[in-house]
Amino acid sequence: MTNTENDALYLHPDRNLAMELVRATEAASIRAYPFIGRGDKLAADGAAVDAMRAFLTTVNFDGVVVIGEGEKDEAPMLFNGEHVGNGRGPACDIAVDPIDGTSLTAAGRQNALSVIAVSDRGTMLDASSVFYMDKIVTGPEGVGVIDIDRPIGDNIRALAKAKGKDVSDIKVAVLDRPRHVGLIEEIRAAGAGTRLLLDGDVAGGINAARYETRTDMCVGIGGSPEGIVTACAIKALGGLIQGRLLPKTDEERQRAIDAGLDVDRVYEADDLVRGNNTMFVATGVTDGGLVAGVRKKGPIIRTESLVLRSRSGTIRRIVADHIADKWF
């Protein structure tokens, strides 16, 4: 193999990288396991961050963290701009959330995940200057049909028609927050049902895009970092995501403008993550509709992970057994 051919192998993330990244989310989930239901979300997050960082240092890639973790929870961070990996291999943008759902983990509730999303260097939107994003996510049937600017009832009826379902059979996932009281009322008034999420709108968005789930749409205001992470998964699933940044203060709005963001724009999947070479890796911390949580079975710790790649269009589930004595 020539040097030129060898160099070409490192221009983009490949399937081997996706498999390597699973080790990092598995490690984060396993280290968070002892803290499930213990009421200390910072301890859980700190253990997951340390484990994920340690494993990422062994991976053959040159990653730059575009979407970091920890500021909102005052937890240890894999911070924006941090370089991860061993520096050899493809140059990537990376979004990390060692635990998406720290409160869920602390309370022992469902749908907590350890998540990593990756794309080619320079393709991932840095929306960190604005905390919130209004989002709508569906599966492939919503492409060209859904418009975040339309009333939610119109979108529900349009999606029902596209999917060949009655409106009464449409289920819409929404974070259960006071800010969504009016939205929830509108969804139900349209004749659809709701699936109220305590936390973890990444899992909610992905379930809305997958063909085999009971969720048809995920809507509402959540974190802008979660929107970028979700977009990486949606590009692999062929679904739809639209988002609008929602600065809460004039100061936050100005920070967004200074960062080159457009707070009046509807961002599509290709705006949130450019190109068609994204990877999304998630391992369950607690049980949920996306993946099972960490389970200790005698001398074995069992994890379940989901790996999505947009370039190949593959969806893989990985169930792994780990010798418990190696971890605890």
mmCIF file of N, CA and C in Angstrom, residues 53-132:
data_model
loop_
_atom_site.group_PDB
_atom_site.id
_atom_site.type_symbol
_atom_site.label_atom_id
_atom_site.label_comp_id
_atom_site.label_asym_id
_atom_site.label_seq_id
_atom_site.Cartn_x
_atom_site.Cartn_y
_atom_site.Cartn_z
ATOM 1 N N ARG A 53 -13.299 9.361 29.240
ATOM 2 C CA ARG A 53 -12.054 10.023 28.840
ATOM 3 C C ARG A 53 -10.901 9.019 28.780
ATOM 4 N N ALA A 54 -10.820 8.138 29.770
ATOM 5 C CA ALA A 54 -9.730 7.161 29.815
ATOM 6 C C ALA A 54 -9.759 6.254 28.587
ATOM 7 N N PHE A 55 -10.934 5.794 28.186
ATOM 8 C CA PHE A 55 -11.018 4.911 27.026
ATOM 9 C C PHE A 55 -10.794 5.663 25.726
ATOM 10 N N LEU A 56 -11.241 6.902 25.648
ATOM 11 C CA LEU A 56 -11.056 7.663 24.417
ATOM 12 C C LEU A 56 -9.583 7.900 24.111
ATOM 13 N N THR A 57 -8.745 7.967 25.135
ATOM 14 C CA THR A 57 -7.311 8.193 24.895
ATOM 15 C C THR A 57 -6.671 7.029 24.144
ATOM 16 N N THR A 58 -7.316 5.875 24.141
ATOM 17 C CA THR A 58 -6.733 4.695 23.486
ATOM 18 C C THR A 58 -7.212 4.522 22.051
ATOM 19 N N VAL A 59 -8.155 5.350 21.615
ATOM 20 C CA VAL A 59 -8.788 5.155 20.306
ATOM 21 C C VAL A 59 -7.984 5.849 19.213
ATOM 22 N N ASN A 60 -7.853 5.180 18.065
ATOM 23 C CA ASN A 60 -7.104 5.725 16.932
ATOM 24 C C ASN A 60 -7.921 6.772 16.178
ATOM 25 N N PHE A 61 -7.923 7.983 16.697
ATOM 26 C CA PHE A 61 -8.506 9.109 15.980
ATOM 27 C C PHE A 61 -8.045 10.395 16.639
ATOM 28 N N ASP A 62 -8.225 11.501 15.909
ATOM 29 C CA ASP A 62 -7.895 12.829 16.424
ATOM 30 C C ASP A 62 -9.205 13.585 16.562
ATOM 31 N N GLY A 63 -9.809 13.485 17.734
ATOM 32 C CA GLY A 63 -11.112 14.088 17.962
ATOM 33 C C GLY A 63 -11.017 15.413 18.678
ATOM 34 N N VAL A 64 -11.860 16.347 18.271
ATOM 35 C CA VAL A 64 -12.014 17.615 18.980
ATOM 36 C C VAL A 64 -13.451 17.697 19.484
ATOM 37 N N VAL A 65 -13.606 17.920 20.780
ATOM 38 C CA VAL A 65 -14.928 17.978 21.375
ATOM 39 C C VAL A 65 -15.602 19.287 20.972
ATOM 40 N N VAL A 66 -16.666 19.178 20.177
ATOM 41 C CA VAL A 66 -17.458 20.339 19.776
ATOM 42 C C VAL A 66 -18.632 20.520 20.728
ATOM 43 N N ILE A 67 -19.223 19.420 21.120
ATOM 44 C CA ILE A 67 -20.309 19.439 22.098
ATOM 45 C C ILE A 67 -19.811 18.729 23.340
ATOM 46 N N GLY A 68 -19.493 19.513 24.353
ATOM 47 C CA GLY A 68 -18.965 18.948 25.588
ATOM 48 C C GLY A 68 -20.065 18.714 26.602
ATOM 49 N N GLU A 69 -19.664 18.439 27.820
ATOM 50 C CA GLU A 69 -20.604 18.010 28.845
ATOM 51 C C GLU A 69 -20.178 18.573 30.174
ATOM 52 N N GLY A 70 -21.163 18.879 31.028
ATOM 53 C CA GLY A 70 -20.853 19.148 32.414
ATOM 54 C C GLY A 70 -21.167 20.528 32.909
ATOM 55 N N GLU A 71 -21.143 21.556 32.045
ATOM 56 C CA GLU A 71 -21.310 22.913 32.543
ATOM 57 C C GLU A 71 -22.652 23.106 33.250
ATOM 58 N N LYS A 72 -23.727 22.573 32.676
ATOM 59 C CA LYS A 72 -25.041 22.803 33.257
ATOM 60 C C LYS A 72 -25.217 22.064 34.576
ATOM 61 N N ASP A 73 -24.450 20.992 34.799
ATOM 62 C CA ASP A 73 -24.581 20.201 36.009
ATOM 63 C C ASP A 73 -23.448 20.447 37.004
ATOM 64 N N GLU A 74 -22.581 21.389 36.696
ATOM 65 C CA GLU A 74 -21.420 21.666 37.542
ATOM 66 C C GLU A 74 -20.603 20.393 37.770
ATOM 67 N N ALA A 75 -20.532 19.570 36.737
ATOM 68 C CA ALA A 75 -19.839 18.282 36.848
ATOM 69 C C ALA A 75 -18.496 18.344 36.148
ATOM 70 N N PRO A 76 -17.624 17.347 36.380
ATOM 71 C CA PRO A 76 -16.368 17.289 35.633
ATOM 72 C C PRO A 76 -16.680 17.225 34.146
ATOM 73 N N MET A 77 -15.804 17.810 33.328
ATOM 74 C CA MET A 77 -16.150 17.960 31.916
ATOM 75 C C MET A 77 -15.215 17.232 30.979
ATOM 76 N N LEU A 78 -15.778 16.787 29.886
ATOM 77 C CA LEU A 78 -15.067 16.632 28.631
ATOM 78 C C LEU A 78 -15.415 17.908 27.886
ATOM 79 N N PHE A 79 -14.536 18.896 27.968
ATOM 80 C CA PHE A 79 -14.919 20.276 27.641
ATOM 81 C C PHE A 79 -14.801 20.584 26.156
ATOM 82 N N ASN A 80 -15.525 21.600 25.724
ATOM 83 C CA ASN A 80 -15.458 22.053 24.341
ATOM 84 C C ASN A 80 -14.025 22.422 23.985
ATOM 85 N N GLY A 81 -13.550 21.910 22.867
ATOM 86 C CA GLY A 81 -12.198 22.195 22.413
ATOM 87 C C GLY A 81 -11.163 21.193 22.870
ATOM 88 N N GLU A 82 -11.524 20.313 23.791
ATOM 89 C CA GLU A 82 -10.591 19.290 24.274
ATOM 90 C C GLU A 82 -10.287 18.297 23.151
ATOM 91 N N HIS A 83 -9.030 17.916 23.006
ATOM 92 C CA HIS A 83 -8.638 16.882 22.046
ATOM 93 C C HIS A 83 -8.711 15.524 22.724
ATOM 94 N N VAL A 84 -9.334 14.578 22.040
ATOM 95 C CA VAL A 84 -9.446 13.220 22.561
ATOM 96 C C VAL A 84 -8.958 12.239 21.499
ATOM 97 N N GLY A 85 -8.671 11.027 21.923
ATOM 98 C CA GLY A 85 -8.062 10.052 21.031
ATOM 99 C C GLY A 85 -6.556 10.099 21.170
ATOM 100 N N ASN A 86 -5.885 9.198 20.435
ATOM 101 C CA ASN A 86 -4.418 9.157 20.530
ATOM 102 C C ASN A 86 -3.736 10.028 19.487
ATOM 103 N N GLY A 87 -4.537 10.769 18.707
ATOM 104 C CA GLY A 87 -3.968 11.691 17.719
ATOM 105 C C GLY A 87 -3.653 11.058 16.386
ATOM 106 N N ARG A 88 -3.751 9.737 16.294
ATOM 107 C CA ARG A 88 -3.505 9.042 15.039
ATOM 108 C C ARG A 88 -4.837 8.592 14.453
ATOM 109 N N GLY A 89 -4.981 8.753 13.146
ATOM 110 C CA GLY A 89 -6.231 8.346 12.521
ATOM 111 C C GLY A 89 -7.043 9.534 12.055
ATOM 112 N N PRO A 90 -8.347 9.340 11.784
ATOM 113 C CA PRO A 90 -9.172 10.383 11.178
ATOM 114 C C PRO A 90 -9.367 11.581 12.097
ATOM 115 N N ALA A 91 -9.442 12.756 11.490
ATOM 116 C CA ALA A 91 -9.724 13.991 12.219
ATOM 117 C C ALA A 91 -11.240 14.154 12.296
ATOM 118 N N CYS A 92 -11.755 14.258 13.501
ATOM 119 C CA CYS A 92 -13.204 14.224 13.705
ATOM 120 C C CYS A 92 -13.669 15.335 14.636
ATOM 121 N N ASP A 93 -14.914 15.731 14.446
ATOM 122 C CA ASP A 93 -15.671 16.446 15.465
ATOM 123 C C ASP A 93 -16.351 15.400 16.326
ATOM 124 N N ILE A 94 -16.474 15.687 17.604
ATOM 125 C CA ILE A 94 -17.092 14.712 18.497
ATOM 126 C C ILE A 94 -18.004 15.420 19.488
ATOM 127 N N ALA A 95 -19.147 14.826 19.722
ATOM 128 C CA ALA A 95 -20.077 15.274 20.753
ATOM 129 C C ALA A 95 -20.165 14.179 21.797
ATOM 130 N N VAL A 96 -20.077 14.543 23.052
ATOM 131 C CA VAL A 96 -20.084 13.546 24.117
ATOM 132 C C VAL A 96 -21.099 13.915 25.184
ATOM 133 N N ASP A 97 -21.726 12.918 25.730
ATOM 134 C CA ASP A 97 -22.530 13.058 26.940
ATOM 135 C C ASP A 97 -22.390 11.753 27.709
ATOM 136 N N PRO A 98 -21.410 11.696 28.612
ATOM 137 C CA PRO A 98 -21.173 10.452 29.348
ATOM 138 C C PRO A 98 -22.429 9.904 30.015
ATOM 139 N N ILE A 99 -23.308 10.796 30.476
ATOM 140 C CA ILE A 99 -24.651 10.364 30.885
ATOM 141 C C ILE A 99 -25.654 11.391 30.394
ATOM 142 N N ASP A 100 -26.464 11.011 29.429
ATOM 143 C CA ASP A 100 -27.617 11.812 29.043
ATOM 144 C C ASP A 100 -28.758 11.366 29.939
ATOM 145 N N GLY A 101 -28.984 12.143 30.990
ATOM 146 C CA GLY A 101 -29.975 11.770 31.995
ATOM 147 C C GLY A 101 -29.333 11.507 33.343
ATOM 148 N N THR A 102 -28.556 12.481 33.845
ATOM 149 C CA THR A 102 -27.942 12.306 35.166
ATOM 150 C C THR A 102 -28.994 12.221 36.263
ATOM 151 N N SER A 103 -30.058 13.026 36.124
ATOM 152 C CA SER A 103 -31.125 12.977 37.127
ATOM 153 C C SER A 103 -31.854 11.645 37.080
ATOM 154 N N LEU A 104 -32.033 11.104 35.866
ATOM 155 C CA LEU A 104 -32.660 9.793 35.729
ATOM 156 C C LEU A 104 -31.821 8.726 36.423
ATOM 157 N N THR A 105 -30.511 8.803 36.223
ATOM 158 C CA THR A 105 -29.605 7.837 36.851
ATOM 159 C C THR A 105 -29.681 7.933 38.364
ATOM 160 N N ALA A 106 -29.606 9.144 38.874
ATOM 161 C CA ALA A 106 -29.623 9.342 40.325
ATOM 162 C C ALA A 106 -30.915 8.839 40.950
ATOM 163 N N ALA A 107 -32.017 8.991 40.212
ATOM 164 C CA ALA A 107 -33.317 8.565 40.731
ATOM 165 C C ALA A 107 -33.634 7.108 40.428
ATOM 166 N N GLY A 108 -32.812 6.464 39.573
ATOM 167 C CA GLY A 108 -33.086 5.088 39.190
ATOM 168 C C GLY A 108 -34.200 4.964 38.179
ATOM 169 N N ARG A 109 -34.419 6.025 37.397
ATOM 170 C CA ARG A 109 -35.480 6.016 36.390
ATOM 171 C C ARG A 109 -34.938 5.584 35.035
ATOM 172 N N GLN A 110 -35.861 5.335 34.115
ATOM 173 C CA GLN A 110 -35.500 4.806 32.807
ATOM 174 C C GLN A 110 -34.914 5.872 31.872
ATOM 175 N N ASN A 111 -34.268 5.358 30.799
ATOM 176 C CA ASN A 111 -33.837 6.141 29.622
ATOM 177 C C ASN A 111 -32.551 6.945 29.799
ATOM 178 N N ALA A 112 -31.725 6.627 30.790
ATOM 179 C CA ALA A 112 -30.410 7.252 30.873
ATOM 180 C C ALA A 112 -29.443 6.516 29.946
ATOM 181 N N LEU A 113 -28.645 7.281 29.217
ATOM 182 C CA LEU A 113 -27.733 6.735 28.213
ATOM 183 C C LEU A 113 -26.350 7.341 28.369
ATOM 184 N N SER A 114 -25.358 6.615 27.880
ATOM 185 C CA SER A 114 -24.035 7.193 27.629
ATOM 186 C C SER A 114 -23.890 7.320 26.120
ATOM 187 N N VAL A 115 -23.530 8.522 25.654
ATOM 188 C CA VAL A 115 -23.646 8.830 24.227
ATOM 189 C C VAL A 115 -22.371 9.468 23.683
ATOM 190 N N ILE A 116 -22.004 9.063 22.465
ATOM 191 C CA ILE A 116 -20.966 9.725 21.670
ATOM 192 C C ILE A 116 -21.474 9.844 20.242
ATOM 193 N N ALA A 117 -21.287 11.017 19.647
ATOM 194 C CA ALA A 117 -21.600 11.216 18.227
ATOM 195 C C ALA A 117 -20.366 11.795 17.556
ATOM 196 N N VAL A 118 -20.113 11.367 16.317
ATOM 197 C CA VAL A 118 -18.897 11.741 15.600
ATOM 198 C C VAL A 118 -19.229 12.106 14.158
ATOM 199 N N SER A 119 -18.520 13.098 13.634
ATOM 200 C CA SER A 119 -18.613 13.439 12.213
ATOM 201 C C SER A 119 -17.242 13.919 11.752
ATOM 202 N N ASP A 120 -17.090 14.122 10.442
ATOM 203 C CA ASP A 120 -15.827 14.624 9.906
ATOM 204 C C ASP A 120 -15.479 15.971 10.527
ATOM 205 N N ARG A 121 -14.185 16.261 10.623
ATOM 206 C CA ARG A 121 -13.733 17.515 11.225
ATOM 207 C C ARG A 121 -14.338 18.726 10.501
ATOM 208 N N GLY A 122 -14.879 19.637 11.299
ATOM 209 C CA GLY A 122 -15.419 20.877 10.763
ATOM 210 C C GLY A 122 -16.853 20.797 10.290
ATOM 211 N N THR A 123 -17.555 19.685 10.565
ATOM 212 C CA THR A 123 -18.912 19.521 10.045
ATOM 213 C C THR A 123 -20.002 19.674 11.103
ATOM 214 N N MET A 124 -19.635 19.673 12.363
ATOM 215 C CA MET A 124 -20.626 19.703 13.443
ATOM 216 C C MET A 124 -20.840 21.134 13.916
ATOM 217 N N LEU A 125 -22.093 21.575 13.932
ATOM 218 C CA LEU A 125 -22.415 22.933 14.372
ATOM 219 C C LEU A 125 -22.117 23.085 15.860
ATOM 220 N N ASP A 126 -21.389 24.142 16.192
ATOM 221 C CA ASP A 126 -21.129 24.466 17.594
ATOM 222 C C ASP A 126 -22.211 25.436 18.061
ATOM 223 N N ALA A 127 -23.209 24.887 18.720
ATOM 224 C CA ALA A 127 -24.328 25.696 19.196
ATOM 225 C C ALA A 127 -24.253 25.918 20.704
ATOM 226 N N SER A 128 -23.064 25.784 21.266
ATOM 227 C CA SER A 128 -22.922 25.805 22.719
ATOM 228 C C SER A 128 -23.211 27.162 23.345
ATOM 229 N N SER A 129 -23.233 28.221 22.538
ATOM 230 C CA SER A 129 -23.503 29.548 23.099
ATOM 231 C C SER A 129 -24.981 29.755 23.416
ATOM 232 N N VAL A 130 -25.838 28.864 22.943
ATOM 233 C CA VAL A 130 -27.275 28.929 23.252
ATOM 234 C C VAL A 130 -27.682 27.609 23.894
ATOM 235 N N PHE A 131 -28.254 27.680 25.065
ATOM 236 C CA PHE A 131 -28.535 26.465 25.832
ATOM 237 C C PHE A 131 -29.721 25.685 25.271
ATOM 238 N N TYR A 132 -30.773 26.389 24.848
ATOM 239 C CA TYR A 132 -32.005 25.708 24.439
ATOM 240 C C TYR A 132 -32.232 25.725 22.937
#
